[in-house]
Amino acid sequence: MTRTSAIFRRELSGYFTTPLAYVFIVIFLVLAGVLAFFVGNFFDRGQADLQSFFVFHPWLYLVLIPALSMRLWAEERKSGTIELFLTLPIRLSEAVIGKFLAAWCFAGIALLLTFPFWITVNVLGDPDNGMILAGYLASWLMAGAVLAIGAAVSAGTKNQVIAFVVTAALVFVLAVAGTPTVLGLLQGWAPSSVIRAVAGASLFGHFTAITRGVVDLRDLVYFLSIMVAFLAANAIIIDLKKAD
Amino acid sequence: MLEIRNLVKKFGPLTAVDDVSFSVPEGEVLGFLGPNGAGKSTTMKMITGFLAPTSGTAVICGHDIEAEPLAAKRRIGYLPEGAPAYPDMTAAEFLDFIAHIRGFHGIEARRRIAYIAELIHVGDVLHQPIETLSKGYRRRVGVAQALLHDPAVLILDEPTDGLDPNQKYEMRGIIRDLSPHKAIVISTHLLEEVEAVCSRAIIIAHGRVLADGTPAELAARSRYHNAVRLDLASDEAAGIAAELQKLPGVASVEAAADSGQATLWVFPQGGQPISDAIVRLARTQGWPVTGLYVERGHLDDVFRTITAPDATGNALRDAA
């Protein structure tokens, strides 16, 4: 536990010693604002909620989170510090979890910094704050799932650009899995169990379910199992492929 | 303290390390010598638990690196090749991170960092980001990191690479000072380093141990062992060489002319001392000798003979 927290603290403070943290947060806040106001018609909808804000988060994460996760392991490989890191008396699980939690916590900080939106809707109207809380939870879970996928991809390469592109592609596939277009393509030839499985695997589907204000156990389990599965994959990839 | 048992590492069809065994007791500094790509770093990566061996294992103070990796890793201090460290951190933050991972907190962590910073002379750069440090300081931070927990076994992959002569001298002094209570393995391709710090040397090439002994023992395998170098003032070298050739115990005489004076190399038969006979002969003959040196043997000559991928190398290995 103390070792995981040592890794966690090193990683988290690592974000803030480089411009990465500030660039990421600024771009995240600006894009979230621009999308909510101009594309989502935050004001014109005339409703005191944050739906038009949360609805774009999956797309934002599709682009921004891989930028955060790409360095997790690829940078250690590139600079050779992975050899130092993994010959310290730590378990591989502690290394994987410490790194992931730091990145997830950082994403949480960026998300919390969107609090002016929450203040704005509370000043302008009388929103359902429970629903907004659920929206934040959904957004944070979504970020965690994308980060876990990105961490596993980053574990397999020393090239951060490759890590970024592959993660974004994987997340895109998981994202569009539940859309009518994809399901329509499967309709007619694939067995209904496959269609149900593809629809159920959709990141956006589970995200939207929670943002509606209903925190269903199945959606929580979905996000947590994505994280656990990809973190396990992360550990296996590191273990199999340490040298190069 | 450190025992290596039949380590083998294969990367696909390539055998990088081929059945390497040795043990290092407390108080010994083992020099791990070999040309680039000989398998030195790969062996060290297996000893420290970074790479899993294809077969064989390393035992650190009774703890098998494969079976009990955490217990074994706690007893190892390791400087990986190139002394990697997190470039964005300051040296102090980096050492603090290592201290926490190693289970030292608060005052104990600060005490250890202060002690090591003093020992390795990194005190004045502690608050600089590692990426701004010179190569020498970066390597010292790497060594400081390896020593923080006062490990019983110290594995240093090229600890003096990239250091200037003063820093090299200093680093060798530090290694010597540490040696009485530790088992130390250093890899290097600098032969003078082996003579300066190592109590034992292993020469490895193509993943195999080709020679194992004290630096003096290895040097004795050189053709220059007990050879005599004779500097002559005049150009009577040819006649003198012929005389020397007749001397009992002399295997061969070779001439090497440089800068106006003649130099003769006299090689003995079977490495036996011949200087005495040469001195007596020179005196009775009245040769204009300006210098006479007895060689203990050239480690680089031994190294080349052993590691060169030709028949002589194999012959020597079989003889060993």
Short mmCIF file of N, CA and C in Angstrom, two decimals, chain B residues 172-287:
data_model
loop_
_atom_site.label_atom_id
_atom_site.label_comp_id
_atom_site.label_asym_id
_atom_site.label_seq_id
_atom_site.Cartn_x
_atom_site.Cartn_y
_atom_site.Cartn_z
N ARG B 172 35.71 4.99 -8.63
CA ARG B 172 36.41 3.75 -8.29
C ARG B 172 36.76 3.73 -6.81
N GLY B 173 37.12 4.90 -6.28
CA GLY B 173 37.40 5.00 -4.85
C GLY B 173 36.17 4.65 -4.02
N ILE B 174 35.02 5.15 -4.46
CA ILE B 174 33.77 4.87 -3.74
C ILE B 174 33.49 3.37 -3.75
N ILE B 175 33.66 2.76 -4.93
CA ILE B 175 33.38 1.32 -5.04
C ILE B 175 34.33 0.53 -4.14
N ARG B 176 35.60 0.91 -4.14
CA ARG B 176 36.56 0.22 -3.26
C ARG B 176 36.18 0.36 -1.80
N ASP B 177 35.76 1.59 -1.41
CA ASP B 177 35.39 1.82 -0.01
C ASP B 177 34.19 0.99 0.41
N LEU B 178 33.29 0.76 -0.54
CA LEU B 178 32.07 0.01 -0.22
C LEU B 178 32.33 -1.49 -0.14
N SER B 179 33.41 -1.92 -0.80
CA SER B 179 33.55 -3.35 -1.08
C SER B 179 33.67 -4.28 0.14
N PRO B 180 34.24 -3.86 1.28
CA PRO B 180 34.44 -4.87 2.34
C PRO B 180 33.17 -5.57 2.82
N HIS B 181 32.03 -4.89 2.79
CA HIS B 181 30.83 -5.51 3.35
C HIS B 181 29.75 -5.80 2.31
N LYS B 182 30.15 -5.82 1.06
CA LYS B 182 29.16 -6.08 0.03
C LYS B 182 29.72 -7.04 -1.01
N ALA B 183 28.81 -7.64 -1.75
CA ALA B 183 29.21 -8.35 -2.95
C ALA B 183 28.90 -7.41 -4.11
N ILE B 184 29.90 -7.05 -4.88
CA ILE B 184 29.71 -6.05 -5.93
C ILE B 184 30.03 -6.65 -7.29
N VAL B 185 29.16 -6.40 -8.25
CA VAL B 185 29.44 -6.79 -9.62
C VAL B 185 29.42 -5.52 -10.46
N ILE B 186 30.50 -5.23 -11.18
CA ILE B 186 30.46 -4.10 -12.10
C ILE B 186 30.75 -4.61 -13.50
N SER B 187 30.06 -4.06 -14.47
CA SER B 187 30.40 -4.42 -15.84
C SER B 187 31.16 -3.25 -16.43
N THR B 188 32.05 -3.56 -17.30
CA THR B 188 32.88 -2.50 -17.88
C THR B 188 33.52 -3.03 -19.14
N HIS B 189 33.96 -2.12 -20.01
CA HIS B 189 34.88 -2.60 -21.03
C HIS B 189 36.21 -1.85 -20.93
N LEU B 190 36.40 -1.21 -19.77
CA LEU B 190 37.68 -0.55 -19.53
C LEU B 190 38.55 -1.48 -18.70
N LEU B 191 39.65 -1.91 -19.30
CA LEU B 191 40.47 -2.91 -18.62
C LEU B 191 41.22 -2.31 -17.44
N GLU B 192 41.55 -1.02 -17.55
CA GLU B 192 42.28 -0.41 -16.43
C GLU B 192 41.37 -0.35 -15.20
N GLU B 193 40.07 -0.33 -15.44
CA GLU B 193 39.14 -0.30 -14.32
C GLU B 193 39.18 -1.61 -13.55
N VAL B 194 39.30 -2.69 -14.29
CA VAL B 194 39.38 -4.00 -13.65
C VAL B 194 40.60 -4.06 -12.75
N GLU B 195 41.72 -3.57 -13.27
CA GLU B 195 42.94 -3.59 -12.47
C GLU B 195 42.82 -2.66 -11.26
N ALA B 196 42.05 -1.56 -11.43
CA ALA B 196 41.97 -0.56 -10.36
C ALA B 196 41.03 -0.98 -9.23
N VAL B 197 39.92 -1.63 -9.53
CA VAL B 197 38.96 -1.90 -8.47
C VAL B 197 38.59 -3.36 -8.25
N CYS B 198 38.81 -4.21 -9.23
CA CYS B 198 38.22 -5.54 -9.11
C CYS B 198 39.18 -6.52 -8.42
N SER B 199 38.61 -7.37 -7.57
CA SER B 199 39.42 -8.41 -6.98
C SER B 199 39.32 -9.68 -7.82
N ARG B 200 38.39 -9.67 -8.75
CA ARG B 200 38.22 -10.83 -9.61
C ARG B 200 37.59 -10.37 -10.92
N ALA B 201 37.88 -11.06 -11.99
CA ALA B 201 37.32 -10.66 -13.27
C ALA B 201 36.80 -11.89 -14.02
N ILE B 202 35.67 -11.67 -14.68
CA ILE B 202 35.12 -12.72 -15.53
C ILE B 202 35.04 -12.15 -16.93
N ILE B 203 35.57 -12.87 -17.89
CA ILE B 203 35.46 -12.40 -19.27
C ILE B 203 34.38 -13.21 -19.96
N ILE B 204 33.47 -12.50 -20.59
CA ILE B 204 32.33 -13.15 -21.22
C ILE B 204 32.24 -12.68 -22.66
N ALA B 205 31.95 -13.60 -23.56
CA ALA B 205 31.73 -13.24 -24.96
C ALA B 205 30.75 -14.24 -25.54
N HIS B 206 29.90 -13.76 -26.43
CA HIS B 206 28.85 -14.61 -27.01
C HIS B 206 28.07 -15.34 -25.93
N GLY B 207 27.88 -14.70 -24.79
CA GLY B 207 27.04 -15.26 -23.75
C GLY B 207 27.70 -16.32 -22.89
N ARG B 208 28.99 -16.59 -23.13
CA ARG B 208 29.65 -17.65 -22.35
C ARG B 208 30.80 -17.09 -21.53
N VAL B 209 30.99 -17.68 -20.36
CA VAL B 209 32.13 -17.29 -19.53
C VAL B 209 33.38 -17.93 -20.13
N LEU B 210 34.35 -17.08 -20.52
CA LEU B 210 35.55 -17.60 -21.17
C LEU B 210 36.74 -17.62 -20.23
N ALA B 211 36.72 -16.78 -19.20
CA ALA B 211 37.84 -16.76 -18.26
C ALA B 211 37.34 -16.22 -16.94
N ASP B 212 37.95 -16.69 -15.86
CA ASP B 212 37.51 -16.31 -14.53
C ASP B 212 38.72 -16.36 -13.61
N GLY B 213 39.13 -15.23 -13.06
CA GLY B 213 40.29 -15.24 -12.18
C GLY B 213 40.60 -13.85 -11.67
N THR B 214 41.64 -13.71 -10.85
CA THR B 214 42.03 -12.38 -10.41
C THR B 214 42.64 -11.66 -11.60
N PRO B 215 42.65 -10.33 -11.58
CA PRO B 215 43.24 -9.59 -12.70
C PRO B 215 44.68 -10.05 -12.96
N ALA B 216 45.45 -10.36 -11.90
CA ALA B 216 46.84 -10.80 -12.09
C ALA B 216 46.90 -12.15 -12.79
N GLU B 217 46.00 -13.04 -12.39
CA GLU B 217 45.97 -14.36 -13.04
C GLU B 217 45.64 -14.24 -14.52
N LEU B 218 44.71 -13.36 -14.81
CA LEU B 218 44.33 -13.18 -16.21
C LEU B 218 45.48 -12.57 -17.00
N ALA B 219 46.14 -11.58 -16.38
CA ALA B 219 47.26 -10.94 -17.06
C ALA B 219 48.37 -11.93 -17.34
N ALA B 220 48.51 -12.93 -16.44
CA ALA B 220 49.57 -13.93 -16.61
C ALA B 220 49.33 -14.79 -17.84
N ARG B 221 48.12 -14.75 -18.36
CA ARG B 221 47.84 -15.53 -19.57
C ARG B 221 48.21 -14.77 -20.84
N SER B 222 48.67 -13.54 -20.66
CA SER B 222 49.09 -12.75 -21.80
C SER B 222 50.43 -13.25 -22.32
N ARG B 223 50.66 -13.11 -23.63
CA ARG B 223 51.99 -13.49 -24.15
C ARG B 223 53.04 -12.50 -23.66
N TYR B 224 52.58 -11.35 -23.15
CA TYR B 224 53.52 -10.37 -22.62
C TYR B 224 53.88 -10.64 -21.16
N HIS B 225 53.28 -11.69 -20.56
CA HIS B 225 53.59 -11.99 -19.17
C HIS B 225 55.08 -12.34 -19.04
N ASN B 226 55.80 -11.60 -18.21
CA ASN B 226 57.23 -11.76 -18.00
C ASN B 226 58.07 -11.48 -19.24
N ALA B 227 57.48 -10.89 -20.27
CA ALA B 227 58.27 -10.49 -21.43
C ALA B 227 59.12 -9.28 -21.02
N VAL B 228 60.26 -9.13 -21.68
CA VAL B 228 61.16 -8.02 -21.32
C VAL B 228 61.23 -7.06 -22.50
N ARG B 229 61.07 -5.78 -22.16
CA ARG B 229 61.21 -4.75 -23.19
C ARG B 229 62.57 -4.10 -23.01
N LEU B 230 63.31 -4.06 -24.06
CA LEU B 230 64.68 -3.56 -24.00
C LEU B 230 64.79 -2.34 -24.91
N ASP B 231 65.12 -1.16 -24.35
CA ASP B 231 65.34 0.02 -25.17
C ASP B 231 66.84 0.18 -25.38
N LEU B 232 67.23 0.36 -26.63
CA LEU B 232 68.65 0.46 -26.96
C LEU B 232 68.96 1.82 -27.58
N ALA B 233 70.13 2.36 -27.23
CA ALA B 233 70.48 3.69 -27.71
C ALA B 233 70.96 3.66 -29.16
N SER B 234 71.58 2.56 -29.56
CA SER B 234 72.19 2.56 -30.90
C SER B 234 71.39 1.68 -31.85
N ASP B 235 71.93 1.53 -33.05
CA ASP B 235 71.21 0.72 -34.03
C ASP B 235 71.86 -0.64 -34.19
N GLU B 236 72.41 -1.15 -33.11
CA GLU B 236 72.97 -2.50 -33.16
C GLU B 236 71.89 -3.55 -32.89
N ALA B 237 70.66 -3.12 -32.96
CA ALA B 237 69.54 -3.97 -32.54
C ALA B 237 69.56 -5.36 -33.18
N ALA B 238 69.86 -5.41 -34.46
CA ALA B 238 69.80 -6.69 -35.17
C ALA B 238 70.77 -7.71 -34.56
N GLY B 239 72.00 -7.26 -34.29
CA GLY B 239 73.00 -8.16 -33.70
C GLY B 239 72.61 -8.61 -32.31
N ILE B 240 72.12 -7.63 -31.53
CA ILE B 240 71.71 -7.93 -30.15
C ILE B 240 70.56 -8.92 -30.14
N ALA B 241 69.64 -8.72 -31.08
CA ALA B 241 68.48 -9.62 -31.15
C ALA B 241 68.94 -11.04 -31.42
N ALA B 242 69.91 -11.18 -32.28
CA ALA B 242 70.43 -12.51 -32.60
C ALA B 242 71.05 -13.15 -31.37
N GLU B 243 71.82 -12.34 -30.58
CA GLU B 243 72.43 -12.85 -29.35
C GLU B 243 71.36 -13.34 -28.38
N LEU B 244 70.32 -12.46 -28.22
CA LEU B 244 69.24 -12.76 -27.26
C LEU B 244 68.52 -14.04 -27.63
N GLN B 245 68.36 -14.22 -28.93
CA GLN B 245 67.63 -15.39 -29.43
C GLN B 245 68.30 -16.68 -28.94
N LYS B 246 69.64 -16.63 -28.78
CA LYS B 246 70.38 -17.83 -28.39
C LYS B 246 70.25 -18.13 -26.91
N LEU B 247 69.82 -17.11 -26.14
CA LEU B 247 69.72 -17.26 -24.68
C LEU B 247 68.72 -18.37 -24.32
N PRO B 248 69.08 -19.28 -23.41
CA PRO B 248 68.11 -20.31 -23.01
C PRO B 248 66.87 -19.69 -22.36
N GLY B 249 65.71 -20.22 -22.67
CA GLY B 249 64.47 -19.71 -22.07
C GLY B 249 63.80 -18.66 -22.91
N VAL B 250 64.47 -18.17 -23.96
CA VAL B 250 63.86 -17.15 -24.80
C VAL B 250 63.10 -17.81 -25.95
N ALA B 251 61.85 -17.44 -26.09
CA ALA B 251 61.03 -18.04 -27.14
C ALA B 251 61.22 -17.28 -28.44
N SER B 252 61.15 -15.96 -28.37
CA SER B 252 61.30 -15.18 -29.59
C SER B 252 61.71 -13.76 -29.25
N VAL B 253 62.26 -13.06 -30.23
CA VAL B 253 62.64 -11.67 -30.05
C VAL B 253 62.01 -10.88 -31.20
N GLU B 254 61.36 -9.77 -30.85
CA GLU B 254 60.73 -8.96 -31.89
C GLU B 254 61.25 -7.54 -31.78
N ALA B 255 61.46 -6.91 -32.93
CA ALA B 255 61.97 -5.55 -32.93
C ALA B 255 60.84 -4.56 -33.19
N ALA B 256 60.89 -3.44 -32.51
CA ALA B 256 59.93 -2.38 -32.76
C ALA B 256 60.69 -1.07 -32.70
N ALA B 257 60.87 -0.44 -33.86
CA ALA B 257 61.65 0.80 -33.88
C ALA B 257 60.73 2.00 -33.72
N ASP B 258 61.11 2.91 -32.83
CA ASP B 258 60.37 4.17 -32.78
C ASP B 258 61.26 5.31 -32.31
N SER B 259 61.03 6.46 -32.81
CA SER B 259 61.65 7.73 -32.46
C SER B 259 63.16 7.62 -32.19
N GLY B 260 63.88 7.14 -33.19
CA GLY B 260 65.34 7.20 -33.13
C GLY B 260 66.00 6.11 -32.29
N GLN B 261 65.21 5.41 -31.48
CA GLN B 261 65.87 4.34 -30.72
C GLN B 261 65.21 3.00 -31.03
N ALA B 262 65.92 1.97 -30.79
CA ALA B 262 65.40 0.64 -31.11
C ALA B 262 64.83 0.00 -29.85
N THR B 263 63.76 -0.70 -30.02
CA THR B 263 63.16 -1.41 -28.90
C THR B 263 63.03 -2.88 -29.27
N LEU B 264 63.44 -3.73 -28.37
CA LEU B 264 63.32 -5.16 -28.60
C LEU B 264 62.35 -5.75 -27.58
N TRP B 265 61.48 -6.60 -28.05
CA TRP B 265 60.61 -7.38 -27.15
C TRP B 265 61.17 -8.78 -27.06
N VAL B 266 61.43 -9.23 -25.85
CA VAL B 266 61.94 -10.58 -25.67
C VAL B 266 60.87 -11.40 -24.97
N PHE B 267 60.38 -12.40 -25.68
CA PHE B 267 59.31 -13.22 -25.09
C PHE B 267 59.88 -14.50 -24.51
N PRO B 268 59.51 -14.83 -23.27
CA PRO B 268 60.06 -16.04 -22.65
C PRO B 268 59.28 -17.28 -23.07
N GLN B 269 59.93 -18.44 -22.84
CA GLN B 269 59.21 -19.70 -23.09
C GLN B 269 58.35 -20.01 -21.87
N GLY B 270 57.07 -20.26 -22.11
CA GLY B 270 56.16 -20.67 -21.03
C GLY B 270 56.01 -19.64 -19.92
N GLY B 271 56.23 -18.36 -20.24
CA GLY B 271 55.99 -17.31 -19.27
C GLY B 271 56.97 -17.31 -18.10
N GLN B 272 58.12 -17.98 -18.24
CA GLN B 272 59.09 -18.01 -17.14
C GLN B 272 59.87 -16.69 -17.10
N PRO B 273 60.31 -16.28 -15.89
CA PRO B 273 61.08 -15.04 -15.79
C PRO B 273 62.42 -15.18 -16.51
N ILE B 274 62.78 -14.18 -17.33
CA ILE B 274 64.05 -14.24 -18.05
C ILE B 274 64.86 -12.96 -17.87
N SER B 275 64.32 -12.02 -17.11
CA SER B 275 64.97 -10.72 -17.01
C SER B 275 66.39 -10.84 -16.45
N ASP B 276 66.55 -11.71 -15.48
CA ASP B 276 67.83 -11.87 -14.83
C ASP B 276 68.92 -12.24 -15.85
N ALA B 277 68.62 -13.23 -16.65
CA ALA B 277 69.58 -13.69 -17.65
C ALA B 277 69.90 -12.58 -18.64
N ILE B 278 68.87 -11.81 -19.02
CA ILE B 278 69.07 -10.74 -20.01
C ILE B 278 69.98 -9.66 -19.42
N VAL B 279 69.71 -9.31 -18.15
CA VAL B 279 70.51 -8.27 -17.51
C VAL B 279 71.99 -8.68 -17.48
N ARG B 280 72.23 -9.93 -17.10
CA ARG B 280 73.63 -10.41 -17.01
C ARG B 280 74.30 -10.39 -18.38
N LEU B 281 73.58 -10.84 -19.37
CA LEU B 281 74.13 -10.88 -20.73
C LEU B 281 74.45 -9.46 -21.22
N ALA B 282 73.51 -8.53 -20.97
CA ALA B 282 73.68 -7.15 -21.42
C ALA B 282 74.92 -6.54 -20.77
N ARG B 283 75.13 -6.87 -19.47
CA ARG B 283 76.27 -6.29 -18.76
C ARG B 283 77.60 -6.83 -19.31
N THR B 284 77.67 -8.17 -19.50
CA THR B 284 78.92 -8.75 -20.00
C THR B 284 79.21 -8.28 -21.42
N GLN B 285 78.18 -8.08 -22.23
CA GLN B 285 78.38 -7.68 -23.61
C GLN B 285 78.57 -6.17 -23.75
N GLY B 286 78.20 -5.43 -22.71
CA GLY B 286 78.32 -3.97 -22.77
C GLY B 286 77.36 -3.31 -23.74
N TRP B 287 76.13 -3.81 -23.82
CA TRP B 287 75.12 -3.22 -24.73
C TRP B 287 74.66 -1.86 -24.23
#
